[in-house]
JSON list of C-alpha atoms in Angstrom, two decimals:
[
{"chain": "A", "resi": 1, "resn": "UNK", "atom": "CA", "xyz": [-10.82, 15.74, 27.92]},
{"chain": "A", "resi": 2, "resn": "UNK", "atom": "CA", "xyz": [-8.22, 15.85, 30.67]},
{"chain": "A", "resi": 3, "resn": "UNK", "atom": "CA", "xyz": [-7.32, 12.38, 29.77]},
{"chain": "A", "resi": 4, "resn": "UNK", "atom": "CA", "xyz": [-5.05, 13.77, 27.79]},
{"chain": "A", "resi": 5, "resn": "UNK", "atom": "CA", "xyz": [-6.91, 14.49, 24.14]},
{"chain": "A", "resi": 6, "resn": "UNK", "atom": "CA", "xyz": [-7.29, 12.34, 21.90]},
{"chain": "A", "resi": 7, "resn": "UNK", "atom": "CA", "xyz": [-5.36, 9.15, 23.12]},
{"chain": "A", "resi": 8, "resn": "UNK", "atom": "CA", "xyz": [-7.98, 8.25, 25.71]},
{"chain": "A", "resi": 9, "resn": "UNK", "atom": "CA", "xyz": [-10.55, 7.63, 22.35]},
{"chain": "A", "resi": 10, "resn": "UNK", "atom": "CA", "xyz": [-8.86, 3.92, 22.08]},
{"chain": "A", "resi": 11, "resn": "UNK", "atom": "CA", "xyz": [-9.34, 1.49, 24.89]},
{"chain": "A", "resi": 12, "resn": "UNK", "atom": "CA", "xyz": [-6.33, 0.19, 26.63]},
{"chain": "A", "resi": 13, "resn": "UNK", "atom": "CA", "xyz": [-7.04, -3.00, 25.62]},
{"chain": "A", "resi": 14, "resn": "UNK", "atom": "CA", "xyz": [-7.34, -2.09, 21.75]},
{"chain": "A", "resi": 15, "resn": "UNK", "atom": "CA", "xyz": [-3.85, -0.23, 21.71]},
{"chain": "A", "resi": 16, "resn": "UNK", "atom": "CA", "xyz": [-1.95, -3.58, 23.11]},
{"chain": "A", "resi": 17, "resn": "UNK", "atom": "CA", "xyz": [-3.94, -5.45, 20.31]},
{"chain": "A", "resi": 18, "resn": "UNK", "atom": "CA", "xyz": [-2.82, -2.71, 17.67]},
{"chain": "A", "resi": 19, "resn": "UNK", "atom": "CA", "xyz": [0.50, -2.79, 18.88]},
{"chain": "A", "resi": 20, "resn": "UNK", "atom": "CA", "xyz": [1.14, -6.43, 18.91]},
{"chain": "A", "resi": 21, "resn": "UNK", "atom": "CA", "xyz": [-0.43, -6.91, 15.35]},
{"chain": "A", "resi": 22, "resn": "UNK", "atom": "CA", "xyz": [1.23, -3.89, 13.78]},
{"chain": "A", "resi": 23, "resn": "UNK", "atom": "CA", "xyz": [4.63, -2.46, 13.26]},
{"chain": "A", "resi": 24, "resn": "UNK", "atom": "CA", "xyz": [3.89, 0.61, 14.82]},
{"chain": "A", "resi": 25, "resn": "UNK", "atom": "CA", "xyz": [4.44, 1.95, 18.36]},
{"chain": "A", "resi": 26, "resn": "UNK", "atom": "CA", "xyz": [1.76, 3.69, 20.30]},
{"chain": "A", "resi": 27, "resn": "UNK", "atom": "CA", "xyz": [2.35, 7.18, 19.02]},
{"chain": "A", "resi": 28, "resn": "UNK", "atom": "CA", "xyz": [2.19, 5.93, 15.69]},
{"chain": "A", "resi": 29, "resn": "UNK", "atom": "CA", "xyz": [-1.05, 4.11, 16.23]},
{"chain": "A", "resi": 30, "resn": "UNK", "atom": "CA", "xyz": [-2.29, 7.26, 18.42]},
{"chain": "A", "resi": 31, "resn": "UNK", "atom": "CA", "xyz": [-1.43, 9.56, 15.75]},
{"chain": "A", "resi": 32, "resn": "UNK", "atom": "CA", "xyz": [-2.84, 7.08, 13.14]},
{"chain": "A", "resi": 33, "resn": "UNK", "atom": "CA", "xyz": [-6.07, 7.35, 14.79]},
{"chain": "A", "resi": 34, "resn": "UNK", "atom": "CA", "xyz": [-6.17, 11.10, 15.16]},
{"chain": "A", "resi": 35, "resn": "UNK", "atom": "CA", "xyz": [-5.15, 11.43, 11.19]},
{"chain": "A", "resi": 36, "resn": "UNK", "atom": "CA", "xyz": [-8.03, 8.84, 10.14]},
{"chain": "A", "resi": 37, "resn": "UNK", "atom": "CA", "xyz": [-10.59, 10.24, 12.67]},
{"chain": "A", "resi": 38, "resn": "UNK", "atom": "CA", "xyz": [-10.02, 13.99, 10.83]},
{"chain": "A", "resi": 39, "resn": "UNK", "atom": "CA", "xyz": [-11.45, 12.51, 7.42]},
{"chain": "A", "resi": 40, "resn": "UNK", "atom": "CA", "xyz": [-14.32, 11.67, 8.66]},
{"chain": "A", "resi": 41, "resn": "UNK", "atom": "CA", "xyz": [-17.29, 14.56, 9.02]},
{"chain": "A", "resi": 42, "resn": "UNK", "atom": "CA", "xyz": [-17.52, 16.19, 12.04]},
{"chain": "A", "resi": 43, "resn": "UNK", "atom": "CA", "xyz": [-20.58, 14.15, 13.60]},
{"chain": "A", "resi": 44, "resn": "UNK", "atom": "CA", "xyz": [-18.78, 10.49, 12.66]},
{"chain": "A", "resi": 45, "resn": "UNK", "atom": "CA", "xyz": [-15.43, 11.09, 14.87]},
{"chain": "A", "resi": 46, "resn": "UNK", "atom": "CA", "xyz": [-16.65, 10.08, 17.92]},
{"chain": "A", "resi": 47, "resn": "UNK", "atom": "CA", "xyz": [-17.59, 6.64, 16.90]},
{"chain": "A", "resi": 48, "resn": "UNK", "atom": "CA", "xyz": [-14.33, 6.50, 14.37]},
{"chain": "A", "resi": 49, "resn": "UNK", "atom": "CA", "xyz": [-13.96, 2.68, 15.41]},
{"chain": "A", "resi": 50, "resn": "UNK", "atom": "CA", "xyz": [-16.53, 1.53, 13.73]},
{"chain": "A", "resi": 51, "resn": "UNK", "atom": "CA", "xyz": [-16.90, 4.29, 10.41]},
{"chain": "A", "resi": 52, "resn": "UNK", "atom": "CA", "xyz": [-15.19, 3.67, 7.09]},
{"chain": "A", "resi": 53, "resn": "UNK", "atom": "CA", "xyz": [-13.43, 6.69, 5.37]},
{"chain": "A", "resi": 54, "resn": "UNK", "atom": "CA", "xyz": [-14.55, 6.80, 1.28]},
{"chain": "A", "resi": 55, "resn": "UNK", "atom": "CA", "xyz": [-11.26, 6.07, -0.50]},
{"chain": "A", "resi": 56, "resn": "UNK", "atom": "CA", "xyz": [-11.84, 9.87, -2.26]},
{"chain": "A", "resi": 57, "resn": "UNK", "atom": "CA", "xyz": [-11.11, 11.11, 1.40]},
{"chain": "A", "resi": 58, "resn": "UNK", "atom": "CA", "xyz": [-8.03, 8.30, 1.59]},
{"chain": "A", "resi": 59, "resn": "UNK", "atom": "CA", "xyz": [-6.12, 9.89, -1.40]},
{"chain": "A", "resi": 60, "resn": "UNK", "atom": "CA", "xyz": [-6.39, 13.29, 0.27]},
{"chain": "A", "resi": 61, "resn": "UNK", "atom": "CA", "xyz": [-3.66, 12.26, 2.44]},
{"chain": "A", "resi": 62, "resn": "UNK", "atom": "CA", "xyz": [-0.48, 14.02, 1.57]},
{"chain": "A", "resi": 63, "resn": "UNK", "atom": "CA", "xyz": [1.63, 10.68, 1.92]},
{"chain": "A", "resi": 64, "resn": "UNK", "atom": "CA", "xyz": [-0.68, 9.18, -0.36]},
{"chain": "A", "resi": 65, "resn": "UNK", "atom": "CA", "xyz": [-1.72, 11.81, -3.31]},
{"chain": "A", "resi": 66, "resn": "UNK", "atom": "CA", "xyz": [1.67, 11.69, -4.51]},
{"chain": "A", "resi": 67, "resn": "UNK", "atom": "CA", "xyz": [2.15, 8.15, -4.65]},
{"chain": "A", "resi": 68, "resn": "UNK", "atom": "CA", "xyz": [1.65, 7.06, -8.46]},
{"chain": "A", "resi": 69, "resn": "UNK", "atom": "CA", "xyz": [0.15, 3.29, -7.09]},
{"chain": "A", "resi": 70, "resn": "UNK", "atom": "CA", "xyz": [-2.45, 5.52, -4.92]},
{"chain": "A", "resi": 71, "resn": "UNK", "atom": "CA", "xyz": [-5.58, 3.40, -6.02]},
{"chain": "A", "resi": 72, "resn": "UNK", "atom": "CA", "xyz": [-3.68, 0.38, -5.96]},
{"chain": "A", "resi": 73, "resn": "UNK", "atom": "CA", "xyz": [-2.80, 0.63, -1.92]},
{"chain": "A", "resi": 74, "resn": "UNK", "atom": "CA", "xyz": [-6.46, 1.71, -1.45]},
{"chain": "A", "resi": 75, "resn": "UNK", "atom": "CA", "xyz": [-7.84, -1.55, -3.04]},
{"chain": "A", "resi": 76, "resn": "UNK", "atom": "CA", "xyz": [-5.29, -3.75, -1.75]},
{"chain": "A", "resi": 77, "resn": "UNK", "atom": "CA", "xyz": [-5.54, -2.72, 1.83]},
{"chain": "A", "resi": 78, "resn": "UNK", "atom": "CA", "xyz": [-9.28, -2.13, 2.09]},
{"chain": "A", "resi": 79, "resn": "UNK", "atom": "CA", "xyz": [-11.56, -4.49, 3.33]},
{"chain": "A", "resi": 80, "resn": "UNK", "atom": "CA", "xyz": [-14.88, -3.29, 2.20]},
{"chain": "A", "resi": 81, "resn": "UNK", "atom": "CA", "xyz": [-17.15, -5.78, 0.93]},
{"chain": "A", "resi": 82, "resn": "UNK", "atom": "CA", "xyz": [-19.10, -3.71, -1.60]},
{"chain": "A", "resi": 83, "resn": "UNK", "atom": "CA", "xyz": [-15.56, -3.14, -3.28]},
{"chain": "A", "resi": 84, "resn": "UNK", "atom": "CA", "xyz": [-15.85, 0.50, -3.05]},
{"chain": "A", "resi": 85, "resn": "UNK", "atom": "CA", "xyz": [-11.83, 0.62, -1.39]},
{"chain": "A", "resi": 86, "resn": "UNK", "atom": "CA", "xyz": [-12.82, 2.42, 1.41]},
{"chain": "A", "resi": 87, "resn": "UNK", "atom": "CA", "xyz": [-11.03, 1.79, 4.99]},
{"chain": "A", "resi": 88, "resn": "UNK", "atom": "CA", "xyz": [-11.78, 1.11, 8.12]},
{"chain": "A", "resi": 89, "resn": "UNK", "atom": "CA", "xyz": [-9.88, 2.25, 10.76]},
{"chain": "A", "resi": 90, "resn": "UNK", "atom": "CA", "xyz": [-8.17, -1.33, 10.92]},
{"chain": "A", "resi": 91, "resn": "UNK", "atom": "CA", "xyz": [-7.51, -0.99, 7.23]},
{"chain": "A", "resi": 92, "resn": "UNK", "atom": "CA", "xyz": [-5.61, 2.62, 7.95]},
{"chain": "A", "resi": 93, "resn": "UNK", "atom": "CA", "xyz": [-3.36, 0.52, 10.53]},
{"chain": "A", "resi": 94, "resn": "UNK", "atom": "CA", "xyz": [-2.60, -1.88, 8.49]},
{"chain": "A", "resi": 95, "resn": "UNK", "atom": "CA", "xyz": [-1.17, 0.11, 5.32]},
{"chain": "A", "resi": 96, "resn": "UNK", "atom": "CA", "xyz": [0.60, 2.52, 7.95]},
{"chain": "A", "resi": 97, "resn": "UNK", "atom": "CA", "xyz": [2.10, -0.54, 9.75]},
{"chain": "A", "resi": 98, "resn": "UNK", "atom": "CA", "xyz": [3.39, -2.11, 6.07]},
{"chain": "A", "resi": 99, "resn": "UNK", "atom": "CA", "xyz": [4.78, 1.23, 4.85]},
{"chain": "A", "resi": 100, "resn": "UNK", "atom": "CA", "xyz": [6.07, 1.75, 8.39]},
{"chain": "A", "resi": 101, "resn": "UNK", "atom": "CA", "xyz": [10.24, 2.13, 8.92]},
{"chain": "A", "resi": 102, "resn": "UNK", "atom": "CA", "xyz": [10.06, -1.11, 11.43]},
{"chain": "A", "resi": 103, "resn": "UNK", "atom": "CA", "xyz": [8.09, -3.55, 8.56]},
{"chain": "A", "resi": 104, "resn": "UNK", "atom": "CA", "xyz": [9.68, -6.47, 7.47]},
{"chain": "A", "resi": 105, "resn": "UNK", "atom": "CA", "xyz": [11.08, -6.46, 3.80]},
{"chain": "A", "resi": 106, "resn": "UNK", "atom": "CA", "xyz": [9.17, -10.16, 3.93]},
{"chain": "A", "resi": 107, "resn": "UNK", "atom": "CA", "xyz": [6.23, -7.88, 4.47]},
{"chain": "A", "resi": 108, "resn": "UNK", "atom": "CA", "xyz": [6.76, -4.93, 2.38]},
{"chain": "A", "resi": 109, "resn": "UNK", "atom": "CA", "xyz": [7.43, -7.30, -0.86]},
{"chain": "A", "resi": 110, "resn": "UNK", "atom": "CA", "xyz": [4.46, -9.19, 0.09]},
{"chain": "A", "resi": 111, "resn": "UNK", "atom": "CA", "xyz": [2.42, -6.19, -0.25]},
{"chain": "A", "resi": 112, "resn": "UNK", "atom": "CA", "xyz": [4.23, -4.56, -2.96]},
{"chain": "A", "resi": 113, "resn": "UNK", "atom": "CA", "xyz": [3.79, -7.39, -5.26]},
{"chain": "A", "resi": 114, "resn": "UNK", "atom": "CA", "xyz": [-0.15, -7.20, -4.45]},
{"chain": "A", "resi": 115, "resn": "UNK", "atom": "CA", "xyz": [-0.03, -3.67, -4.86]},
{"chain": "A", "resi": 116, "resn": "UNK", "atom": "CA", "xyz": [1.36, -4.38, -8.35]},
{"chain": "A", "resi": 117, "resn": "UNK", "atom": "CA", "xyz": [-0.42, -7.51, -9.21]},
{"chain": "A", "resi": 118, "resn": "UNK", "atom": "CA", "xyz": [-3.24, -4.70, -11.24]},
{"chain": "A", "resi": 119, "resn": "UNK", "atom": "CA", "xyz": [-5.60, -7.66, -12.25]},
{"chain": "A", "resi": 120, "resn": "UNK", "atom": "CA", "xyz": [-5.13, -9.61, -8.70]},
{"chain": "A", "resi": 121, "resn": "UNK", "atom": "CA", "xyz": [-4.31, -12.95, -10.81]},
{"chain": "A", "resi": 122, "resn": "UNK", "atom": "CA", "xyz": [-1.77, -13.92, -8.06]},
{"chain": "A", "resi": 123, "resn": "UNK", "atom": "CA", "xyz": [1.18, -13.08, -10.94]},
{"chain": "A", "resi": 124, "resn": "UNK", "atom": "CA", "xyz": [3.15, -10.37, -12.40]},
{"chain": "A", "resi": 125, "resn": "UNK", "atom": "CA", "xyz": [2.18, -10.63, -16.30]},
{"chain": "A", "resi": 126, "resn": "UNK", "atom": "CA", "xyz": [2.90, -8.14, -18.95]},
{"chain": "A", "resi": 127, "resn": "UNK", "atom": "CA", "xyz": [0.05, -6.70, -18.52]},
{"chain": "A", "resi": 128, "resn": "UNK", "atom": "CA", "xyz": [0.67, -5.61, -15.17]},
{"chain": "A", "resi": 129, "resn": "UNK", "atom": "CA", "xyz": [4.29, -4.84, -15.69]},
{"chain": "A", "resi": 130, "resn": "UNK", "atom": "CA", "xyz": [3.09, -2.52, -18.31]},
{"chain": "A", "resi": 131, "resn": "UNK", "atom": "CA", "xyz": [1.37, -0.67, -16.42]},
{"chain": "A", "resi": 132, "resn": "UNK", "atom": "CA", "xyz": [3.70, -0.54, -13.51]},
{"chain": "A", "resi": 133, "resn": "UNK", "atom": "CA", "xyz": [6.14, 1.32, -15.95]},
{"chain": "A", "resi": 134, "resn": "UNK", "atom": "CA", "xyz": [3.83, 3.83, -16.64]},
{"chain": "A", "resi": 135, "resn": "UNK", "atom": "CA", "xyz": [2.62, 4.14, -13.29]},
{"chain": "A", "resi": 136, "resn": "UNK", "atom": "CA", "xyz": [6.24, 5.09, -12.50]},
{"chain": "A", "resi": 137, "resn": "UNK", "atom": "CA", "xyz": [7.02, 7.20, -15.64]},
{"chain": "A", "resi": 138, "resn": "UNK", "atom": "CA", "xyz": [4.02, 9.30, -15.37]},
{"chain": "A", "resi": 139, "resn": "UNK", "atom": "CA", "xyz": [1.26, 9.15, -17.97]},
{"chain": "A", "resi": 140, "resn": "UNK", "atom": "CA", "xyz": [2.15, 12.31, -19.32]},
{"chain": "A", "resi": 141, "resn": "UNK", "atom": "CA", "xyz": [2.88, 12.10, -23.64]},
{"chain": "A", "resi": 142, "resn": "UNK", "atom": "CA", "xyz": [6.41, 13.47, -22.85]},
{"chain": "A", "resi": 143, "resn": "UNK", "atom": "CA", "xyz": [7.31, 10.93, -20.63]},
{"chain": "A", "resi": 144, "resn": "UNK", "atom": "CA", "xyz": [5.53, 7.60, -21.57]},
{"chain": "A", "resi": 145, "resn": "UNK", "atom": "CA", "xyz": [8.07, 5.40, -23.73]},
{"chain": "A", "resi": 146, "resn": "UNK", "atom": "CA", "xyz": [7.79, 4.21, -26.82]},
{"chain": "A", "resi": 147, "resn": "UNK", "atom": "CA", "xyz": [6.48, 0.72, -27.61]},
{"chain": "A", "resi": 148, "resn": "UNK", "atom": "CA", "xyz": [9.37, -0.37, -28.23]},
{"chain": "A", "resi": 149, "resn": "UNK", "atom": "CA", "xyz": [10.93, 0.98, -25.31]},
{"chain": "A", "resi": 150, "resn": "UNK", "atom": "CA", "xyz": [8.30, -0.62, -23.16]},
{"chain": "A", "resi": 151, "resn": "UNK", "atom": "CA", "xyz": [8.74, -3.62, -24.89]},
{"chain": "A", "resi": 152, "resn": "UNK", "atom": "CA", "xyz": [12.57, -3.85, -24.41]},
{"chain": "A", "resi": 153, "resn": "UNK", "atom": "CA", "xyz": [12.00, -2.91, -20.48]},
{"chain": "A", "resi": 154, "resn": "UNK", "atom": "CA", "xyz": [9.62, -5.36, -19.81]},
{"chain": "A", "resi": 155, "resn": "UNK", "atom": "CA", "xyz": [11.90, -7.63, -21.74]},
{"chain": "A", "resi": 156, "resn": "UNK", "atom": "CA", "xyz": [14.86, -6.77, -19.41]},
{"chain": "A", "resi": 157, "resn": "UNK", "atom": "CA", "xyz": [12.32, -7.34, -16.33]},
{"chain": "A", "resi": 158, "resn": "UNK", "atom": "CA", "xyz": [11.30, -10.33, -17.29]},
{"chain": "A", "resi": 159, "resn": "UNK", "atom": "CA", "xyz": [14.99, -11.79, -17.98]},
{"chain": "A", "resi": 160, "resn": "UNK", "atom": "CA", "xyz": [16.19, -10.40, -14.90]},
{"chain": "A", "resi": 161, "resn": "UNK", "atom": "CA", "xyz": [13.19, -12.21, -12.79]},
{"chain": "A", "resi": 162, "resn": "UNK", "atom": "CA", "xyz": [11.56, -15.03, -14.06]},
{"chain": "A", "resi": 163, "resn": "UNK", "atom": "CA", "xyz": [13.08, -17.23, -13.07]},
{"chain": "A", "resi": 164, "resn": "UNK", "atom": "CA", "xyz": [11.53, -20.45, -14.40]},
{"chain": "A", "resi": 165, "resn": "UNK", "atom": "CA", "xyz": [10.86, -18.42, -17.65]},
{"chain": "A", "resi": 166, "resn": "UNK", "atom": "CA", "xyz": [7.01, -19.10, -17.77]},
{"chain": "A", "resi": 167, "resn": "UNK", "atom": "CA", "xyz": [6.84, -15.14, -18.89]},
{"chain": "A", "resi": 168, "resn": "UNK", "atom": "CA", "xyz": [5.46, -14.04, -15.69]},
{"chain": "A", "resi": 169, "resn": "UNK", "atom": "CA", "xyz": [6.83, -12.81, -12.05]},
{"chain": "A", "resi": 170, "resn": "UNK", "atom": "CA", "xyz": [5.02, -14.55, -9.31]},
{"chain": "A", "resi": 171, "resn": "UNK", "atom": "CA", "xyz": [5.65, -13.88, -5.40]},
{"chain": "A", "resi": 172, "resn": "UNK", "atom": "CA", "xyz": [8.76, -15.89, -4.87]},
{"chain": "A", "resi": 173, "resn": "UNK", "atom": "CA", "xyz": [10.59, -14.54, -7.88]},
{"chain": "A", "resi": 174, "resn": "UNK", "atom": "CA", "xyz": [9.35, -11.13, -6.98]},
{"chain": "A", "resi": 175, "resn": "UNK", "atom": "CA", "xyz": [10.63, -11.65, -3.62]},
{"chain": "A", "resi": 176, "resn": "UNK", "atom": "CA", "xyz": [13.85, -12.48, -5.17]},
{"chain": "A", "resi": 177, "resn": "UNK", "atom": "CA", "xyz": [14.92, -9.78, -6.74]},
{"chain": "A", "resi": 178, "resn": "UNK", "atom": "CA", "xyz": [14.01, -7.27, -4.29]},
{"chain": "A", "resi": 179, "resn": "UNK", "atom": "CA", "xyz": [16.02, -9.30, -1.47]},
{"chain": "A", "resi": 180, "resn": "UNK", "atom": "CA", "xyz": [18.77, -8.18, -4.06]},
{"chain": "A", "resi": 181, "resn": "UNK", "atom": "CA", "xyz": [17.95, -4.45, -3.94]},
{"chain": "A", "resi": 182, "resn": "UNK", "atom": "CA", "xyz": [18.83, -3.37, -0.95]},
{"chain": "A", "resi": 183, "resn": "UNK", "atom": "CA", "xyz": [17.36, 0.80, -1.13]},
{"chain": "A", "resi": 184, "resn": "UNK", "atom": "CA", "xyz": [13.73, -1.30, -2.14]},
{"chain": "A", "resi": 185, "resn": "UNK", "atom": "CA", "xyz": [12.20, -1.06, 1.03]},
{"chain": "A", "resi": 186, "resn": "UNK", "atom": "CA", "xyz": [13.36, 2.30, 2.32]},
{"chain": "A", "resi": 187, "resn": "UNK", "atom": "CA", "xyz": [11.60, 3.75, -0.92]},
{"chain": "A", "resi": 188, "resn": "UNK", "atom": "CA", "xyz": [8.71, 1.36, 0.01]},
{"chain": "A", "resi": 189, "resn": "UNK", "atom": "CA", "xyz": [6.95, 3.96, 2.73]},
{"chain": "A", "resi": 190, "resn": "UNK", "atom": "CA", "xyz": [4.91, 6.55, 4.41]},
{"chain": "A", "resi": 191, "resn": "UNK", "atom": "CA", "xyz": [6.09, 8.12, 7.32]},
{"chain": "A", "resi": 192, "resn": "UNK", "atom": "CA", "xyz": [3.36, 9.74, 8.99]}
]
């Protein structure tokens, strides 16, 4: 349209909202919208507002099909009630607005730990830590470690963070030790 494309698809009053609840600045959220509106079919765009993208069409994203926690963000920052991990358009803010430059590290540990949490007890176990290693080593034969590697890292992760030594990581601790790594949330995004 002459309005200028795309940008006149979100009301005025809808960007200010965005803006104010998100990290992101208006390109961002206008470019967020024109990115989320292209996985949808053809005949859905116009009304992207109110569609929800299936999380098959989420992990098409280039930002995202390389990340190894790529189910993990889905399910953490979907809201569907039927558990399927697809995302609203709100949804698609929101994880931009976390993995944004401008998020907090508050924020970014926040979701990090959820993202990490695989069994969403609220804590780190060694369950999860587990499988957080081999989420970052690959799940290739070649590179997966040993059990007694494993069991030495999560050993070292566990000494190095729990804190009150009850054998898990919850939030605070969590928080803890990335306040103390300073390059955590710079690797902790998606620049779109």
């Amino acid at each position: 349209g002459a309005m200028g494309g795309s940008a006149s698809l979100i009301p005025r009053d809808l960007l200010g909202e965005y803006q104010e609840l998100t990290f992101l600045s208006k390109q961002e959220i206008l470019l967020a919208y024109k990115r989320f509106s292209e996985l949808l079919p053809k005949e859905e765009r116009e009304s992207a507002f109110s569609a929800r993208v299936p999380k098959s069409h989420i992990l098409t994203l280039p930002e995202l099909r390389a990340n190894p926690f790529q189910h993990r963000i889905c399910h953490v920052f979907s809201t569907s009630e039927t558990g399927d991990d697809s995302m609203s358009f709100e949804d698609f803010l929101d994880m931009l607005s976390v993995f944004s430059d401008s998020a907090t590290s508050d924020i970014k540990s926040y979701y990090a730990f959820r993202i990490f949490d695989f069994d969403d007890d609220g804590t780190l176990d060694r369950k999860d830590l587990e499988q957080l290693v081999n989420c970052l080593t690959g799940q290739g034969e070649e590179s997966r470690l040993s059990s007694a590697e494993m069991e030495q890292l999560i050993h070292n992760i566990l000494e190095e963070s729990d804190i009150d030594r009850d054998g898990t990581i919850n939030l605070s601790e969590f928080q803890h030790v990335v306040s103390r790594s300073p390059d955590f949330a710079s690797s902790f995004k998606i620049v779109l």
